[in-house]
Amino acid sequence: MAKVGFIKLGNLGMSQVVDLILDEIAARKGIEVMSFGTGAKM
């Protein structure tokens, strides 16, 4: 099992793009994805 972590800082628009990519990666078996983000919550 592979573990992948991302730290998202700042730019709100970019964070949404990264979330979409991580969702596709997380759908695969054998990969665990964790994401941490900062910035404004909407």
Short mmCIF file of C-alpha atoms in Angstrom, two decimals:
data_model
loop_
_atom_site.label_atom_id
_atom_site.label_comp_id
_atom_site.label_asym_id
_atom_site.label_seq_id
_atom_site.Cartn_x
_atom_site.Cartn_y
_atom_site.Cartn_z
CA MET A 1 0.00 0.00 0.00
CA ALA A 2 1.31 3.42 -0.94
CA LYS A 3 0.53 6.51 1.13
CA VAL A 4 0.44 9.93 -0.52
CA GLY A 5 0.15 13.22 1.38
CA PHE A 6 -0.42 16.74 0.11
CA ILE A 7 -0.21 20.09 1.86
CA LYS A 8 -2.19 22.80 0.08
CA LEU A 9 -1.30 26.38 0.94
CA GLY A 10 -3.08 29.51 -0.20
CA ASN A 11 -4.76 29.81 -3.58
CA LEU A 12 -8.37 28.65 -3.23
CA GLY A 13 -8.90 27.98 -6.95
CA MET A 14 -5.87 25.72 -7.18
CA SER A 15 -7.03 23.79 -4.12
CA GLN A 16 -10.20 22.72 -5.95
CA VAL A 17 -8.18 21.41 -8.89
CA VAL A 18 -5.91 19.45 -6.57
CA ASP A 19 -8.97 17.99 -4.78
CA LEU A 20 -10.33 16.69 -8.10
CA ILE A 21 -7.00 15.05 -8.93
CA LEU A 22 -6.74 13.51 -5.45
CA ASP A 23 -10.25 12.11 -5.79
CA GLU A 24 -9.22 10.24 -8.95
CA ILE A 25 -6.06 8.94 -7.27
CA ALA A 26 -7.97 7.82 -4.15
CA ALA A 27 -10.35 5.74 -6.29
CA ARG A 28 -7.50 3.32 -7.03
CA LYS A 29 -6.90 0.33 -4.78
CA GLY A 30 -3.68 0.17 -2.77
CA ILE A 31 -3.26 3.95 -2.47
CA GLU A 32 -4.18 6.00 0.59
CA VAL A 33 -4.43 9.76 0.04
CA MET A 34 -4.44 12.43 2.76
CA SER A 35 -4.73 16.15 2.17
CA PHE A 36 -4.13 19.12 4.48
CA GLY A 37 -5.13 22.62 3.45
CA THR A 38 -5.00 26.17 4.74
CA GLY A 39 -6.88 29.26 3.72
CA ALA A 40 -10.45 30.51 3.71
CA LYS A 41 -13.24 27.95 4.02
CA MET A 42 -16.31 28.59 1.89
#
